[in-house]
Tab-separated table of C-alpha atoms in Angstrom:
chain	number	residue	atom	x	y	z
A	1	UNK	CA	-54.612	-95.475	86.615
A	2	UNK	CA	-52.293	-92.312	88.631
A	3	UNK	CA	-54.765	-93.840	91.717
A	4	UNK	CA	-53.919	-97.343	91.474
A	5	UNK	CA	-50.322	-96.818	91.472
A	6	UNK	CA	-50.593	-94.120	94.028
A	7	UNK	CA	-52.782	-97.086	96.692
A	8	UNK	CA	-49.962	-99.607	95.230
A	9	UNK	CA	-46.436	-97.787	96.596
A	10	UNK	CA	-48.736	-97.086	99.905
A	11	UNK	CA	-50.037	-100.174	100.363
A	12	UNK	CA	-46.901	-102.616	99.108
A	13	UNK	CA	-44.712	-102.407	102.129
A	14	UNK	CA	-47.619	-103.258	104.553
A	15	UNK	CA	-48.560	-106.722	102.133
A	16	UNK	CA	-44.836	-107.520	102.210
A	17	UNK	CA	-42.308	-106.116	104.510
A	18	UNK	CA	-39.559	-107.769	102.834
A	19	UNK	CA	-39.056	-105.013	99.756
A	20	UNK	CA	-37.361	-102.105	99.169
A	21	UNK	CA	-39.019	-99.395	102.049
A	22	UNK	CA	-41.240	-96.512	98.921
A	23	UNK	CA	-40.904	-93.164	99.677
A	24	UNK	CA	-43.529	-91.149	98.612
A	25	UNK	CA	-41.175	-88.397	96.715
A	26	UNK	CA	-42.948	-86.782	94.705
A	27	UNK	CA	-46.156	-86.801	91.930
A	28	UNK	CA	-46.912	-84.914	89.143
A	29	UNK	CA	-49.885	-83.967	87.285
A	30	UNK	CA	-50.596	-81.428	83.758
A	31	UNK	CA	-50.683	-78.094	86.935
A	32	UNK	CA	-49.482	-77.047	90.144
A	33	UNK	CA	-52.378	-77.250	91.657
A	34	UNK	CA	-53.381	-80.731	90.335
A	35	UNK	CA	-50.111	-81.907	91.376
A	36	UNK	CA	-50.203	-79.850	94.628
A	37	UNK	CA	-53.726	-81.432	95.564
A	38	UNK	CA	-52.603	-85.351	94.499
A	39	UNK	CA	-49.442	-85.019	96.804
A	40	UNK	CA	-51.994	-84.189	99.584
A	41	UNK	CA	-55.114	-86.941	98.599
A	42	UNK	CA	-51.458	-89.698	98.463
A	43	UNK	CA	-48.868	-88.953	100.605
A	44	UNK	CA	-46.525	-87.744	98.462
A	45	UNK	CA	-43.956	-85.205	100.211
A	46	UNK	CA	-43.759	-83.050	96.708
A	47	UNK	CA	-45.002	-81.843	93.599
A	48	UNK	CA	-44.239	-80.222	90.487
A	49	UNK	CA	-46.710	-79.108	86.964
A	50	UNK	CA	-44.210	-80.876	84.906
A	51	UNK	CA	-42.685	-84.475	84.831
A	52	UNK	CA	-39.531	-83.637	83.977
A	53	UNK	CA	-39.729	-81.782	87.532
A	54	UNK	CA	-40.282	-85.012	88.635
A	55	UNK	CA	-37.708	-87.090	86.025
A	56	UNK	CA	-34.533	-85.481	86.925
A	57	UNK	CA	-35.306	-85.030	90.520
A	58	UNK	CA	-31.826	-86.465	92.004
A	59	UNK	CA	-34.272	-87.811	95.323
A	60	UNK	CA	-36.138	-90.485	92.714
A	61	UNK	CA	-35.268	-93.930	92.036
A	62	UNK	CA	-38.261	-94.859	90.637
A	63	UNK	CA	-40.596	-93.177	88.170
A	64	UNK	CA	-44.383	-94.808	86.947
A	65	UNK	CA	-45.537	-93.433	83.917
A	66	UNK	CA	-50.010	-93.158	84.281
A	67	UNK	CA	-50.081	-91.106	81.197
A	68	UNK	CA	-51.883	-91.229	77.871
A	69	UNK	CA	-50.075	-93.532	75.595
A	70	UNK	CA	-48.560	-90.926	72.815
A	71	UNK	CA	-46.464	-89.781	76.950
A	72	UNK	CA	-45.407	-93.243	77.456
A	73	UNK	CA	-41.809	-93.119	74.814
A	74	UNK	CA	-40.916	-89.348	75.499
A	75	UNK	CA	-41.292	-89.830	79.909
A	76	UNK	CA	-39.651	-93.465	79.586
A	77	UNK	CA	-36.528	-92.512	76.802
A	78	UNK	CA	-35.591	-89.018	80.495
A	79	UNK	CA	-36.331	-91.763	83.417
A	80	UNK	CA	-33.572	-94.259	82.334
A	81	UNK	CA	-30.983	-91.755	80.504
A	82	UNK	CA	-31.533	-89.956	84.304
A	83	UNK	CA	-31.207	-93.527	85.875
A	84	UNK	CA	-34.823	-93.995	86.875
A	85	UNK	CA	-36.430	-97.457	86.961
A	86	UNK	CA	-39.787	-96.980	85.035
A	87	UNK	CA	-43.258	-99.149	85.412
A	88	UNK	CA	-45.134	-97.593	82.592
A	89	UNK	CA	-48.810	-99.098	81.952
A	90	UNK	CA	-49.492	-100.789	78.280
A	91	UNK	CA	-49.767	-100.002	75.586
A	92	UNK	CA	-45.668	-99.719	75.913
A	93	UNK	CA	-45.891	-96.632	72.661
A	94	UNK	CA	-47.983	-96.482	69.597
A	95	UNK	CA	-45.562	-97.188	67.419
A	96	UNK	CA	-43.850	-101.040	67.729
A	97	UNK	CA	-40.311	-99.208	66.312
A	98	UNK	CA	-40.742	-96.537	69.679
A	99	UNK	CA	-41.375	-99.713	71.899
A	100	UNK	CA	-37.962	-101.733	70.895
A	101	UNK	CA	-36.315	-98.225	71.730
A	102	UNK	CA	-37.486	-98.513	74.645
A	103	UNK	CA	-36.711	-101.806	75.336
A	104	UNK	CA	-33.235	-101.494	73.788
A	105	UNK	CA	-32.334	-98.706	76.794
A	106	UNK	CA	-33.832	-100.205	79.385
A	107	UNK	CA	-31.978	-102.655	78.711
A	108	UNK	CA	-28.596	-100.559	77.612
A	109	UNK	CA	-29.164	-98.720	81.276
A	110	UNK	CA	-28.837	-101.976	83.293
A	111	UNK	CA	-32.447	-100.292	84.846
A	112	UNK	CA	-35.791	-102.532	85.589
A	113	UNK	CA	-38.812	-102.026	83.907
A	114	UNK	CA	-42.270	-103.935	84.234
A	115	UNK	CA	-45.589	-102.541	82.364
A	116	UNK	CA	-49.381	-102.416	84.092
A	117	UNK	CA	-50.499	-106.272	82.961
A	118	UNK	CA	-51.437	-106.517	86.854
A	119	UNK	CA	-54.288	-108.812	85.861
A	120	UNK	CA	-52.182	-111.596	85.916
A	121	UNK	CA	-50.651	-110.992	90.064
A	122	UNK	CA	-53.809	-112.856	90.200
A	123	UNK	CA	-52.489	-115.817	92.626
A	124	UNK	CA	-55.497	-117.581	90.843
A	125	UNK	CA	-53.772	-117.452	87.819
A	126	UNK	CA	-50.367	-118.621	89.095
A	127	UNK	CA	-52.085	-121.530	89.915
A	128	UNK	CA	-53.098	-122.009	86.941
A	129	UNK	CA	-50.157	-121.959	85.036
A	130	UNK	CA	-48.612	-124.104	88.004
A	131	UNK	CA	-51.103	-127.077	87.311
A	132	UNK	CA	-50.361	-126.538	83.507
A	133	UNK	CA	-46.219	-127.047	83.711
A	134	UNK	CA	-46.875	-129.644	86.133
A	135	UNK	CA	-49.138	-131.084	83.417
A	136	UNK	CA	-52.625	-131.162	86.023
A	137	UNK	CA	-54.477	-130.951	82.233
A	138	UNK	CA	-51.923	-132.670	80.123
A	139	UNK	CA	-51.578	-132.348	76.674
A	140	UNK	CA	-53.387	-127.913	76.188
A	141	UNK	CA	-55.625	-128.740	72.895
A	142	UNK	CA	-57.376	-125.342	72.905
A	143	UNK	CA	-57.713	-121.393	74.491
A	144	UNK	CA	-60.412	-119.303	74.215
A	145	UNK	CA	-59.556	-115.895	75.883
A	146	UNK	CA	-61.383	-112.722	75.734
A	147	UNK	CA	-61.736	-108.913	77.271
A	148	UNK	CA	-64.842	-107.322	76.493
A	149	UNK	CA	-65.858	-103.978	78.509
A	150	UNK	CA	-68.824	-101.969	77.156
A	151	UNK	CA	-67.247	-97.784	78.057
A	152	UNK	CA	-67.287	-97.244	74.282
A	153	UNK	CA	-70.409	-99.160	73.070
A	154	UNK	CA	-72.123	-95.371	72.751
A	155	UNK	CA	-72.162	-94.187	69.575
A	156	UNK	CA	-72.238	-90.576	71.329
A	157	UNK	CA	-69.921	-90.866	73.547
A	158	UNK	CA	-66.841	-87.785	72.248
A	159	UNK	CA	-63.954	-89.137	70.571
A	160	UNK	CA	-61.372	-88.699	73.149
A	161	UNK	CA	-57.491	-89.957	73.025
A	162	UNK	CA	-58.288	-93.585	73.371
A	163	UNK	CA	-59.839	-93.612	69.732
A	164	UNK	CA	-56.870	-91.046	67.479
A	165	UNK	CA	-55.013	-93.387	65.553
A	166	UNK	CA	-51.910	-91.296	66.670
A	167	UNK	CA	-51.796	-93.290	70.279
A	168	UNK	CA	-52.177	-96.478	67.966
A	169	UNK	CA	-54.895	-99.368	67.574
A	170	UNK	CA	-57.703	-99.076	69.659
A	171	UNK	CA	-59.519	-101.709	71.348
A	172	UNK	CA	-56.713	-104.356	70.004
A	173	UNK	CA	-54.157	-102.570	72.143
A	174	UNK	CA	-56.466	-101.363	74.727
A	175	UNK	CA	-57.754	-104.523	75.983
A	176	UNK	CA	-56.333	-106.993	73.629
A	177	UNK	CA	-52.998	-106.859	74.993
A	178	UNK	CA	-54.235	-108.064	78.347
A	179	UNK	CA	-55.180	-111.033	77.213
A	180	UNK	CA	-53.026	-111.549	74.921
A	181	UNK	CA	-50.753	-111.108	77.369
A	182	UNK	CA	-52.909	-113.676	80.123
A	183	UNK	CA	-52.217	-115.923	77.228
A	184	UNK	CA	-49.149	-115.871	76.850
A	185	UNK	CA	-48.384	-116.149	80.940
A	186	UNK	CA	-50.668	-118.996	80.706
A	187	UNK	CA	-49.589	-120.711	77.535
A	188	UNK	CA	-46.060	-119.240	76.550
A	189	UNK	CA	-45.665	-117.252	72.853
A	190	UNK	CA	-47.960	-116.899	70.135
A	191	UNK	CA	-46.704	-117.887	67.334
A	192	UNK	CA	-49.062	-117.269	64.166
A	193	UNK	CA	-52.540	-115.141	63.582
A	194	UNK	CA	-54.710	-114.564	61.333
A	195	UNK	CA	-57.365	-112.058	62.399
A	196	UNK	CA	-60.636	-110.386	61.757
A	197	UNK	CA	-59.834	-106.059	62.896
A	198	UNK	CA	-63.025	-103.821	62.777
A	199	UNK	CA	-64.686	-99.956	62.814
A	200	UNK	CA	-67.899	-100.909	64.274
A	201	UNK	CA	-68.487	-96.700	65.394
A	202	UNK	CA	-67.828	-94.524	62.051
A	203	UNK	CA	-67.619	-91.892	64.103
A	204	UNK	CA	-68.656	-89.792	67.362
A	205	UNK	CA	-69.379	-86.050	68.408
A	206	UNK	CA	-66.186	-83.869	69.112
A	207	UNK	CA	-67.923	-83.232	72.723
A	208	UNK	CA	-71.202	-84.860	74.583
A	209	UNK	CA	-73.290	-83.211	72.152
A	210	UNK	CA	-72.462	-82.091	69.851
A	211	UNK	CA	-73.373	-81.749	66.434
A	212	UNK	CA	-69.499	-81.583	64.746
A	213	UNK	CA	-68.711	-85.988	64.738
A	214	UNK	CA	-65.270	-86.572	63.524
A	215	UNK	CA	-64.280	-90.064	62.143
A	216	UNK	CA	-63.150	-93.589	63.546
A	217	UNK	CA	-59.820	-94.943	62.366
A	218	UNK	CA	-59.083	-97.684	65.112
A	219	UNK	CA	-60.606	-100.404	65.744
A	220	UNK	CA	-63.917	-101.433	68.097
A	221	UNK	CA	-63.822	-105.470	67.837
A	222	UNK	CA	-60.789	-107.331	67.210
A	223	UNK	CA	-61.692	-111.324	66.561
A	224	UNK	CA	-58.415	-113.366	66.627
A	225	UNK	CA	-57.515	-117.022	65.550
A	226	UNK	CA	-53.542	-117.929	67.156
A	227	UNK	CA	-51.640	-120.986	67.510
A	228	UNK	CA	-49.195	-121.085	70.248
A	229	UNK	CA	-45.366	-121.946	69.667
A	230	UNK	CA	-46.279	-125.293	71.921
A	231	UNK	CA	-47.968	-126.519	69.433
A	232	UNK	CA	-52.172	-125.442	70.187
A	233	UNK	CA	-54.449	-123.052	68.315
A	234	UNK	CA	-56.948	-121.026	70.014
A	235	UNK	CA	-59.195	-118.022	69.817
A	236	UNK	CA	-58.231	-114.073	71.304
A	237	UNK	CA	-61.113	-111.233	71.068
A	238	UNK	CA	-61.245	-107.818	72.453
A	239	UNK	CA	-63.985	-105.805	72.606
A	240	UNK	CA	-64.948	-102.123	74.347
A	241	UNK	CA	-67.868	-102.048	72.214
A	242	UNK	CA	-69.688	-105.360	74.335
A	243	UNK	CA	-73.264	-103.935	75.925
A	244	UNK	CA	-73.631	-104.843	79.451
A	245	UNK	CA	-70.216	-106.062	79.956
A	246	UNK	CA	-67.996	-104.030	82.272
A	247	UNK	CA	-65.122	-106.514	83.256
A	248	UNK	CA	-64.989	-110.250	80.790
A	249	UNK	CA	-61.644	-110.574	81.144
A	250	UNK	CA	-61.090	-114.607	80.846
A	251	UNK	CA	-60.051	-117.743	79.830
A	252	UNK	CA	-61.567	-121.083	78.681
A	253	UNK	CA	-58.178	-123.783	78.476
A	254	UNK	CA	-58.793	-127.485	77.209
A	255	UNK	CA	-56.479	-129.826	77.779
A	256	UNK	CA	-56.692	-134.289	77.872
A	257	UNK	CA	-57.071	-134.501	81.490
A	258	UNK	CA	-59.146	-131.763	82.262
A	259	UNK	CA	-59.390	-128.060	81.755
A	260	UNK	CA	-59.934	-124.302	83.436
A	261	UNK	CA	-62.495	-121.270	82.641
A	262	UNK	CA	-61.327	-118.030	84.405
A	263	UNK	CA	-63.080	-114.897	84.516
A	264	UNK	CA	-61.885	-111.227	85.880
A	265	UNK	CA	-65.817	-110.988	87.037
A	266	UNK	CA	-65.263	-113.096	89.306
A	267	UNK	CA	-61.559	-112.974	90.378
A	268	UNK	CA	-61.800	-115.239	93.167
A	269	UNK	CA	-62.624	-118.565	92.020
A	270	UNK	CA	-60.785	-120.579	89.069
A	271	UNK	CA	-62.698	-123.352	87.944
A	272	UNK	CA	-61.328	-126.804	87.398
A	273	UNK	CA	-62.259	-129.735	85.782
A	274	UNK	CA	-60.929	-133.369	85.576
A	275	UNK	CA	-61.674	-136.043	83.822
A	276	UNK	CA	-62.077	-139.171	83.552
A	277	UNK	CA	-64.445	-139.217	86.947
A	278	UNK	CA	-67.620	-140.899	87.826
A	279	UNK	CA	-70.309	-139.614	84.622
A	280	UNK	CA	-73.113	-139.225	87.581
A	281	UNK	CA	-71.514	-136.731	89.693
A	282	UNK	CA	-68.125	-135.283	87.463
A	283	UNK	CA	-68.044	-131.543	86.933
A	284	UNK	CA	-66.630	-128.434	87.792
A	285	UNK	CA	-64.581	-127.718	91.025
A	286	UNK	CA	-64.639	-124.645	92.205
A	287	UNK	CA	-62.053	-123.542	93.564
A	288	UNK	CA	-61.637	-120.129	95.891
A	289	UNK	CA	-58.474	-117.777	96.334
A	290	UNK	CA	-57.295	-117.646	99.597
A	291	UNK	CA	-54.089	-117.770	102.043
A	292	UNK	CA	-53.376	-121.527	100.342
A	293	UNK	CA	-52.749	-119.132	97.546
A	294	UNK	CA	-49.841	-116.910	97.384
A	295	UNK	CA	-49.582	-113.532	98.146
A	296	UNK	CA	-52.971	-113.904	98.969
A	297	UNK	CA	-52.648	-114.237	102.795
A	298	UNK	CA	-49.902	-111.388	102.565
A	299	UNK	CA	-53.917	-109.179	102.384
A	300	UNK	CA	-55.879	-111.744	104.621
A	301	UNK	CA	-56.088	-114.377	106.778
A	302	UNK	CA	-59.529	-116.231	105.294
A	303	UNK	CA	-60.346	-117.849	102.451
A	304	UNK	CA	-62.967	-116.436	100.342
A	305	UNK	CA	-63.424	-113.410	101.758
A	306	UNK	CA	-62.472	-111.909	98.071
A	307	UNK	CA	-59.243	-110.143	96.660
A	308	UNK	CA	-59.464	-106.441	94.466
A	309	UNK	CA	-58.153	-104.370	91.495
A	310	UNK	CA	-55.802	-102.620	93.868
A	311	UNK	CA	-54.604	-105.288	95.620
A	312	UNK	CA	-53.765	-106.936	92.053
A	313	UNK	CA	-51.997	-103.557	91.982
A	314	UNK	CA	-50.629	-103.880	95.379
A	315	UNK	CA	-49.477	-107.522	94.103
A	316	UNK	CA	-47.732	-105.884	90.938
A	317	UNK	CA	-46.287	-102.825	92.614
A	318	UNK	CA	-44.889	-105.253	95.316
A	319	UNK	CA	-42.767	-107.401	92.915
A	320	UNK	CA	-41.537	-104.264	91.100
A	321	UNK	CA	-39.478	-103.059	94.085
A	322	UNK	CA	-38.769	-106.596	95.417
A	323	UNK	CA	-37.592	-106.866	91.868
A	324	UNK	CA	-35.019	-103.614	91.779
A	325	UNK	CA	-34.003	-104.592	95.642
A	326	UNK	CA	-32.286	-107.834	94.496
A	327	UNK	CA	-31.051	-107.205	91.394
A	328	UNK	CA	-34.073	-109.195	89.054
A	329	UNK	CA	-36.045	-108.685	86.626
A	330	UNK	CA	-39.759	-109.161	88.307
A	331	UNK	CA	-41.522	-109.066	85.434
A	332	UNK	CA	-43.724	-108.146	82.897
A	333	UNK	CA	-41.359	-105.997	81.456
A	334	UNK	CA	-40.320	-103.680	78.662
A	335	UNK	CA	-38.728	-106.737	76.571
A	336	UNK	CA	-42.207	-108.500	77.756
A	337	UNK	CA	-44.880	-105.993	76.503
A	338	UNK	CA	-42.725	-105.324	73.282
A	339	UNK	CA	-43.463	-109.122	72.182
A	340	UNK	CA	-47.297	-108.762	73.615
A	341	UNK	CA	-46.473	-104.782	70.960
A	342	UNK	CA	-45.892	-107.894	68.687
A	343	UNK	CA	-49.030	-110.008	68.610
A	344	UNK	CA	-51.277	-106.660	68.668
A	345	UNK	CA	-49.542	-105.359	64.729
A	346	UNK	CA	-49.133	-109.058	63.480
A	347	UNK	CA	-53.046	-110.085	63.928
A	348	UNK	CA	-53.908	-106.220	62.313
A	349	UNK	CA	-51.649	-106.909	59.225
A	350	UNK	CA	-53.105	-110.641	58.955
A	351	UNK	CA	-56.883	-108.669	59.136
A	352	UNK	CA	-55.888	-106.700	56.628
A	353	UNK	CA	-54.398	-108.817	53.887
A	354	UNK	CA	-56.942	-111.960	55.350
A	355	UNK	CA	-53.890	-114.583	55.844
A	356	UNK	CA	-52.261	-115.682	58.451
A	357	UNK	CA	-49.251	-114.100	59.279
A	358	UNK	CA	-46.316	-115.229	61.263
A	359	UNK	CA	-44.709	-113.607	65.123
A	360	UNK	CA	-41.022	-113.409	64.317
């Protein structure tokens, strides 16, 4: 993620010439050698082997946090205390209470924040949200969402920070936060949930090939039933042991007048079905991303030439910097990340109690 952020800060001005000019001032890594190498590779002016040097430097105005989850809170609070604007990768922190502490600190200090839910920066997802808001699907009747990958499907892959419970829950936070955030982006707040959250791989080796193993205490699969505040229901799945899947982040939204289907595996396509047509010729229409879908044209003047992951990250960073320049929230900010985390925590509680849990 550090590389993705570095790419995005370098590309943001080229795509969005109206934003404040980003100067790549300082980069920090786990030691000075790695930091110096990264500074050379990504074009930063200076480097440090300690993150505190970066957040306390008077020439740094914006801090990006791209570390494992357990470090987010300490780094963010230090940066906020130093008056910096903060971009932090998701999830915001392992603890809901600590996330709220980060929200309160940022809002009290008046700094801008953003959290790395870059998938919703896709111009086709913005189109989908606009179509829903305009009533093109009519009353929404259902949502089916999933984020499934397979990077943890091998039971011999080593125990790591991702499955250390000190860092919070497992896939429901790591991948689930993306599809929960996407659901909220498209349809608004989730009012209540019930869930089945389970561990599939019971233990993992402490290192690749090691005989010693550690018990896995976080979830590998989460299946959630949701009711939205707008009145419709739906399902959400998060799964990092879905063998063969690399990026199945997607949704199907059904409405009285039509439906929309999207998958990050084909992120430049949105499928739209309009009800009521001739039964002989009706079906899903493929909408291909192009310059008519802002800000696609900032990257390429020709439709069908495809945006990619790093372009979405560049859109995210460009919007963040523009928001700082204009003194407004660009989102998703710390507050929205906290709201997403409330759904995660409610789903875990619902799975334990085998009941419906309302989102406060």
